[in-house]
Amino acid sequence: MKECLVVGKVGTGKTLFVLNFASYLGFSQVNITIEYPDGRIKTKHYSIDTARQQLVGVDLHTTKSLQSIVIDIPAVKGVRRCLITDSSGLIDHIHQDINIRQAIAQTLSAIRQADLIIHIVDSSQVGIHDAPSALGEVDYQVAQFAQMRGGYVILANKMDIPGAERGLSKLSLELPGHKIIPISALHKQGFKEVKAFVRHHL
Ligand SMILES: Nc1nc2c(ncn2[C@@H]2O[C@H](COP(=O)(O)OP(=O)(O)OP(=O)(O)O)[C@@H](O)[C@H]2O)c(=O)[nH]1
Ligand SMILES: [Mg+2]
């Protein structure tokens, strides 16, 4: 099965995107397969509502493992089944907590194996240089790596927040030549375009 990996800096909305995208595709219940950095794997059943409450966080580094859901994207004939995988948020510095460092290392190694990379950026923070989720070195590194291998899209998230439009313009200037789709993971906006992109690239 093809795998679509969701990456990005901490707190940019990766987990909320994955859950709300599954909900947009018609799922109200999901099985989430959790792969820990130490290799343990387990599957948990959630309603999307409960998953949202438990897995989306206001603190940074909420997600510390790879968390995959099987989704069906409507295609010309029937559906195209794929895995969408949420990952631990990236940061520009080296974290003091070894568990977080291992979680980040796990994300980075998953990037090499994914068929499609969905890179989430918080548009409301682009240009705010001290913010942990503002565009920084690691975003450039991911974009550069992904550009070489193809199958890559940037989702400019949190477009519902005032100031996000300005962030989006800045983002297009800073990462030219990439496909950027503005979205609000919270309000499920821009999802039609994301669905079309995923369908086309898987
Ligand atoms: N206003 C707004 N808030 C959002 C949006 N997407 C995510 N958030 C909020 O941003 C915060 C972080 O969301 P998460 O989905 O946990 O972010 P994450 O990227 O998975 O974070 P880590 O797992 O820590 O890397 C939560 O408070 C979300 O409710 C959006 O589109 N609009
Ligand atoms: Mg998360």
PDB file of N, CA, C and O in Angstrom, residues 116-161:
ATOM      1  N   LEU A 116       4.594   9.725  -0.811  1.00  0.00           N
ATOM      2  CA  LEU A 116       4.163  11.110  -0.968  1.00  0.00           C
ATOM      3  C   LEU A 116       4.414  11.833   0.358  1.00  0.00           C
ATOM      4  O   LEU A 116       4.124  11.280   1.418  1.00  0.00           O
ATOM      5  N   ILE A 117       4.974  13.019   0.272  1.00  0.00           N
ATOM      6  CA  ILE A 117       5.239  13.784   1.494  1.00  0.00           C
ATOM      7  C   ILE A 117       4.324  15.007   1.534  1.00  0.00           C
ATOM      8  O   ILE A 117       4.299  15.815   0.599  1.00  0.00           O
ATOM      9  N   ILE A 118       3.576  15.115   2.620  1.00  0.00           N
ATOM     10  CA  ILE A 118       2.729  16.284   2.854  1.00  0.00           C
ATOM     11  C   ILE A 118       3.408  17.087   3.961  1.00  0.00           C
ATOM     12  O   ILE A 118       3.513  16.633   5.097  1.00  0.00           O
ATOM     13  N   HIS A 119       3.893  18.258   3.597  1.00  0.00           N
ATOM     14  CA  HIS A 119       4.663  19.082   4.537  1.00  0.00           C
ATOM     15  C   HIS A 119       3.763  20.208   5.045  1.00  0.00           C
ATOM     16  O   HIS A 119       3.324  21.047   4.265  1.00  0.00           O
ATOM     17  N   ILE A 120       3.492  20.197   6.329  1.00  0.00           N
ATOM     18  CA  ILE A 120       2.576  21.194   6.890  1.00  0.00           C
ATOM     19  C   ILE A 120       3.341  22.346   7.538  1.00  0.00           C
ATOM     20  O   ILE A 120       4.263  22.135   8.327  1.00  0.00           O
ATOM     21  N   VAL A 121       2.926  23.543   7.159  1.00  0.00           N
ATOM     22  CA  VAL A 121       3.532  24.760   7.700  1.00  0.00           C
ATOM     23  C   VAL A 121       2.413  25.586   8.328  1.00  0.00           C
ATOM     24  O   VAL A 121       1.285  25.594   7.833  1.00  0.00           O
ATOM     25  N   ASP A 122       2.713  26.237   9.435  1.00  0.00           N
ATOM     26  CA  ASP A 122       1.736  27.114  10.090  1.00  0.00           C
ATOM     27  C   ASP A 122       1.851  28.508   9.476  1.00  0.00           C
ATOM     28  O   ASP A 122       2.772  29.263   9.797  1.00  0.00           O
ATOM     29  N   SER A 123       0.916  28.843   8.577  1.00  0.00           N
ATOM     30  CA  SER A 123       0.985  30.132   7.866  1.00  0.00           C
ATOM     31  C   SER A 123       0.930  31.328   8.808  1.00  0.00           C
ATOM     32  O   SER A 123       1.471  32.383   8.504  1.00  0.00           O
ATOM     33  N   SER A 124       0.265  31.149   9.941  1.00  0.00           N
ATOM     34  CA  SER A 124       0.116  32.286  10.861  1.00  0.00           C
ATOM     35  C   SER A 124       1.432  32.613  11.567  1.00  0.00           C
ATOM     36  O   SER A 124       1.553  33.649  12.210  1.00  0.00           O
ATOM     37  N   GLN A 125       2.418  31.704  11.459  1.00  0.00           N
ATOM     38  CA  GLN A 125       3.691  31.911  12.151  1.00  0.00           C
ATOM     39  C   GLN A 125       4.858  32.216  11.212  1.00  0.00           C
ATOM     40  O   GLN A 125       5.949  32.524  11.676  1.00  0.00           O
ATOM     41  N   VAL A 126       4.607  32.125   9.900  1.00  0.00           N
ATOM     42  CA  VAL A 126       5.714  32.358   8.966  1.00  0.00           C
ATOM     43  C   VAL A 126       6.147  33.818   9.081  1.00  0.00           C
ATOM     44  O   VAL A 126       5.324  34.724   8.992  1.00  0.00           O
ATOM     45  N   GLY A 127       7.428  34.017   9.307  1.00  0.00           N
ATOM     46  CA  GLY A 127       7.925  35.379   9.454  1.00  0.00           C
ATOM     47  C   GLY A 127       8.082  35.790  10.911  1.00  0.00           C
ATOM     48  O   GLY A 127       8.713  36.783  11.216  1.00  0.00           O
ATOM     49  N   ILE A 128       7.512  34.998  11.813  1.00  0.00           N
ATOM     50  CA  ILE A 128       7.680  35.292  13.244  1.00  0.00           C
ATOM     51  C   ILE A 128       8.839  34.416  13.716  1.00  0.00           C
ATOM     52  O   ILE A 128       8.660  33.241  14.018  1.00  0.00           O
ATOM     53  N   HIS A 129      10.026  34.983  13.713  1.00  0.00           N
ATOM     54  CA  HIS A 129      11.190  34.112  13.770  1.00  0.00           C
ATOM     55  C   HIS A 129      11.456  33.362  15.062  1.00  0.00           C
ATOM     56  O   HIS A 129      12.091  32.318  15.037  1.00  0.00           O
ATOM     57  N   ASP A 130      10.935  33.861  16.169  1.00  0.00           N
ATOM     58  CA  ASP A 130      11.212  33.147  17.413  1.00  0.00           C
ATOM     59  C   ASP A 130      10.231  32.015  17.687  1.00  0.00           C
ATOM     60  O   ASP A 130      10.466  31.186  18.542  1.00  0.00           O
ATOM     61  N   ALA A 131       9.132  31.995  16.951  1.00  0.00           N
ATOM     62  CA  ALA A 131       8.110  30.982  17.217  1.00  0.00           C
ATOM     63  C   ALA A 131       8.625  29.597  16.807  1.00  0.00           C
ATOM     64  O   ALA A 131       9.257  29.456  15.773  1.00  0.00           O
ATOM     65  N   PRO A 132       8.334  28.578  17.628  1.00  0.00           N
ATOM     66  CA  PRO A 132       8.845  27.240  17.318  1.00  0.00           C
ATOM     67  C   PRO A 132       8.311  26.670  16.004  1.00  0.00           C
ATOM     68  O   PRO A 132       8.958  25.849  15.380  1.00  0.00           O
ATOM     69  N   SER A 133       7.130  27.119  15.591  1.00  0.00           N
ATOM     70  CA  SER A 133       6.570  26.576  14.364  1.00  0.00           C
ATOM     71  C   SER A 133       6.768  27.493  13.156  1.00  0.00           C
ATOM     72  O   SER A 133       6.265  27.222  12.084  1.00  0.00           O
ATOM     73  N   ALA A 134       7.497  28.605  13.329  1.00  0.00           N
ATOM     74  CA  ALA A 134       7.774  29.500  12.189  1.00  0.00           C
ATOM     75  C   ALA A 134       8.728  28.799  11.234  1.00  0.00           C
ATOM     76  O   ALA A 134       9.456  27.900  11.618  1.00  0.00           O
ATOM     77  N   LEU A 135       8.698  29.234   9.980  1.00  0.00           N
ATOM     78  CA  LEU A 135       9.559  28.611   8.971  1.00  0.00           C
ATOM     79  C   LEU A 135      11.019  28.767   9.404  1.00  0.00           C
ATOM     80  O   LEU A 135      11.460  29.841   9.751  1.00  0.00           O
ATOM     81  N   GLY A 136      11.731  27.691   9.396  1.00  0.00           N
ATOM     82  CA  GLY A 136      13.135  27.738   9.814  1.00  0.00           C
ATOM     83  C   GLY A 136      13.946  26.770   8.999  1.00  0.00           C
ATOM     84  O   GLY A 136      13.473  26.239   7.991  1.00  0.00           O
ATOM     85  N   GLU A 137      15.160  26.523   9.448  1.00  0.00           N
ATOM     86  CA  GLU A 137      16.103  25.695   8.710  1.00  0.00           C
ATOM     87  C   GLU A 137      15.532  24.329   8.322  1.00  0.00           C
ATOM     88  O   GLU A 137      15.679  23.880   7.192  1.00  0.00           O
ATOM     89  N   VAL A 138      14.870  23.686   9.272  1.00  0.00           N
ATOM     90  CA  VAL A 138      14.422  22.320   8.998  1.00  0.00           C
ATOM     91  C   VAL A 138      13.375  22.290   7.875  1.00  0.00           C
ATOM     92  O   VAL A 138      13.344  21.359   7.073  1.00  0.00           O
ATOM     93  N   ASP A 139      12.549  23.334   7.776  1.00  0.00           N
ATOM     94  CA  ASP A 139      11.566  23.395   6.685  1.00  0.00           C
ATOM     95  C   ASP A 139      12.284  23.490   5.327  1.00  0.00           C
ATOM     96  O   ASP A 139      11.871  22.857   4.359  1.00  0.00           O
ATOM     97  N   TYR A 140      13.350  24.290   5.272  1.00  0.00           N
ATOM     98  CA  TYR A 140      14.107  24.395   4.017  1.00  0.00           C
ATOM     99  C   TYR A 140      14.740  23.058   3.654  1.00  0.00           C
ATOM    100  O   TYR A 140      14.773  22.658   2.498  1.00  0.00           O
ATOM    101  N   GLN A 141      15.245  22.374   4.686  1.00  0.00           N
ATOM    102  CA  GLN A 141      15.897  21.081   4.435  1.00  0.00           C
ATOM    103  C   GLN A 141      14.898  20.071   3.879  1.00  0.00           C
ATOM    104  O   GLN A 141      15.194  19.353   2.929  1.00  0.00           O
ATOM    105  N   VAL A 142      13.720  20.016   4.495  1.00  0.00           N
ATOM    106  CA  VAL A 142      12.695  19.072   4.035  1.00  0.00           C
ATOM    107  C   VAL A 142      12.294  19.414   2.603  1.00  0.00           C
ATOM    108  O   VAL A 142      12.230  18.550   1.735  1.00  0.00           O
ATOM    109  N   ALA A 143      12.067  20.694   2.345  1.00  0.00           N
ATOM    110  CA  ALA A 143      11.630  21.127   1.014  1.00  0.00           C
ATOM    111  C   ALA A 143      12.684  20.790  -0.039  1.00  0.00           C
ATOM    112  O   ALA A 143      12.363  20.313  -1.124  1.00  0.00           O
ATOM    113  N   GLN A 144      13.935  21.004   0.303  1.00  0.00           N
ATOM    114  CA  GLN A 144      15.014  20.753  -0.643  1.00  0.00           C
ATOM    115  C   GLN A 144      15.141  19.257  -0.948  1.00  0.00           C
ATOM    116  O   GLN A 144      15.254  18.849  -2.094  1.00  0.00           O
ATOM    117  N   PHE A 145      15.074  18.473   0.113  1.00  0.00           N
ATOM    118  CA  PHE A 145      15.170  17.020  -0.048  1.00  0.00           C
ATOM    119  C   PHE A 145      14.002  16.501  -0.880  1.00  0.00           C
ATOM    120  O   PHE A 145      14.175  15.719  -1.810  1.00  0.00           O
ATOM    121  N   ALA A 146      12.801  16.984  -0.535  1.00  0.00           N
ATOM    122  CA  ALA A 146      11.596  16.488  -1.192  1.00  0.00           C
ATOM    123  C   ALA A 146      11.537  16.907  -2.654  1.00  0.00           C
ATOM    124  O   ALA A 146      11.030  16.169  -3.492  1.00  0.00           O
ATOM    125  N   GLN A 147      12.055  18.070  -2.961  1.00  0.00           N
ATOM    126  CA  GLN A 147      12.029  18.565  -4.335  1.00  0.00           C
ATOM    127  C   GLN A 147      12.822  17.645  -5.255  1.00  0.00           C
ATOM    128  O   GLN A 147      12.421  17.381  -6.379  1.00  0.00           O
ATOM    129  N   MET A 148      13.915  17.105  -4.720  1.00  0.00           N
ATOM    130  CA  MET A 148      14.743  16.201  -5.525  1.00  0.00           C
ATOM    131  C   MET A 148      14.018  14.903  -5.818  1.00  0.00           C
ATOM    132  O   MET A 148      14.210  14.308  -6.853  1.00  0.00           O
ATOM    133  N   ARG A 149      13.205  14.450  -4.863  1.00  0.00           N
ATOM    134  CA  ARG A 149      12.607  13.133  -5.071  1.00  0.00           C
ATOM    135  C   ARG A 149      11.177  13.149  -5.598  1.00  0.00           C
ATOM    136  O   ARG A 149      10.656  12.124  -5.995  1.00  0.00           O
ATOM    137  N   GLY A 150      10.536  14.310  -5.622  1.00  0.00           N
ATOM    138  CA  GLY A 150       9.168  14.391  -6.160  1.00  0.00           C
ATOM    139  C   GLY A 150       8.135  13.869  -5.179  1.00  0.00           C
ATOM    140  O   GLY A 150       8.476  13.396  -4.100  1.00  0.00           O
ATOM    141  N   GLY A 151       6.842  13.934  -5.574  1.00  0.00           N
ATOM    142  CA  GLY A 151       5.779  13.474  -4.682  1.00  0.00           C
ATOM    143  C   GLY A 151       5.733  14.296  -3.412  1.00  0.00           C
ATOM    144  O   GLY A 151       5.825  13.772  -2.305  1.00  0.00           O
ATOM    145  N   TYR A 152       5.585  15.593  -3.614  1.00  0.00           N
ATOM    146  CA  TYR A 152       5.722  16.500  -2.469  1.00  0.00           C
ATOM    147  C   TYR A 152       4.762  17.665  -2.590  1.00  0.00           C
ATOM    148  O   TYR A 152       4.622  18.265  -3.662  1.00  0.00           O
ATOM    149  N   VAL A 153       4.095  17.985  -1.488  1.00  0.00           N
ATOM    150  CA  VAL A 153       3.220  19.153  -1.464  1.00  0.00           C
ATOM    151  C   VAL A 153       3.349  19.852  -0.108  1.00  0.00           C
ATOM    152  O   VAL A 153       3.567  19.197   0.913  1.00  0.00           O
ATOM    153  N   ILE A 154       3.236  21.171  -0.143  1.00  0.00           N
ATOM    154  CA  ILE A 154       3.246  21.940   1.104  1.00  0.00           C
ATOM    155  C   ILE A 154       1.818  22.375   1.395  1.00  0.00           C
ATOM    156  O   ILE A 154       1.134  22.911   0.516  1.00  0.00           O
ATOM    157  N   LEU A 155       1.352  22.142   2.600  1.00  0.00           N
ATOM    158  CA  LEU A 155       0.044  22.644   3.007  1.00  0.00           C
ATOM    159  C   LEU A 155       0.273  23.829   3.947  1.00  0.00           C
ATOM    160  O   LEU A 155       0.888  23.689   5.002  1.00  0.00           O
ATOM    161  N   ALA A 156      -0.188  24.996   3.511  1.00  0.00           N
ATOM    162  CA  ALA A 156      -0.079  26.203   4.330  1.00  0.00           C
ATOM    163  C   ALA A 156      -1.301  26.211   5.245  1.00  0.00           C
ATOM    164  O   ALA A 156      -2.396  26.586   4.826  1.00  0.00           O
ATOM    165  N   ASN A 157      -1.104  25.744   6.475  1.00  0.00           N
ATOM    166  CA  ASN A 157      -2.235  25.523   7.382  1.00  0.00           C
ATOM    167  C   ASN A 157      -2.580  26.773   8.209  1.00  0.00           C
ATOM    168  O   ASN A 157      -1.847  27.753   8.193  1.00  0.00           O
ATOM    169  N   LYS A 158      -3.686  26.664   8.909  1.00  0.00           N
ATOM    170  CA  LYS A 158      -4.191  27.699   9.843  1.00  0.00           C
ATOM    171  C   LYS A 158      -4.549  28.999   9.116  1.00  0.00           C
ATOM    172  O   LYS A 158      -4.362  30.099   9.631  1.00  0.00           O
ATOM    173  N   MET A 159      -5.057  28.846   7.870  1.00  0.00           N
ATOM    174  CA  MET A 159      -5.442  30.020   7.086  1.00  0.00           C
ATOM    175  C   MET A 159      -6.614  30.772   7.712  1.00  0.00           C
ATOM    176  O   MET A 159      -6.912  31.890   7.304  1.00  0.00           O
ATOM    177  N   ASP A 160      -7.291  30.177   8.691  1.00  0.00           N
ATOM    178  CA  ASP A 160      -8.392  30.862   9.388  1.00  0.00           C
ATOM    179  C   ASP A 160      -7.893  31.905  10.374  1.00  0.00           C
ATOM    180  O   ASP A 160      -8.671  32.734  10.856  1.00  0.00           O
ATOM    181  N   ILE A 161      -6.604  31.900  10.693  1.00  0.00           N
ATOM    182  CA  ILE A 161      -6.070  32.845  11.690  1.00  0.00           C
ATOM    183  C   ILE A 161      -5.694  34.170  11.009  1.00  0.00           C
ATOM    184  O   ILE A 161      -5.080  34.161   9.936  1.00  0.00           O
TER     185      ILE A 161
END
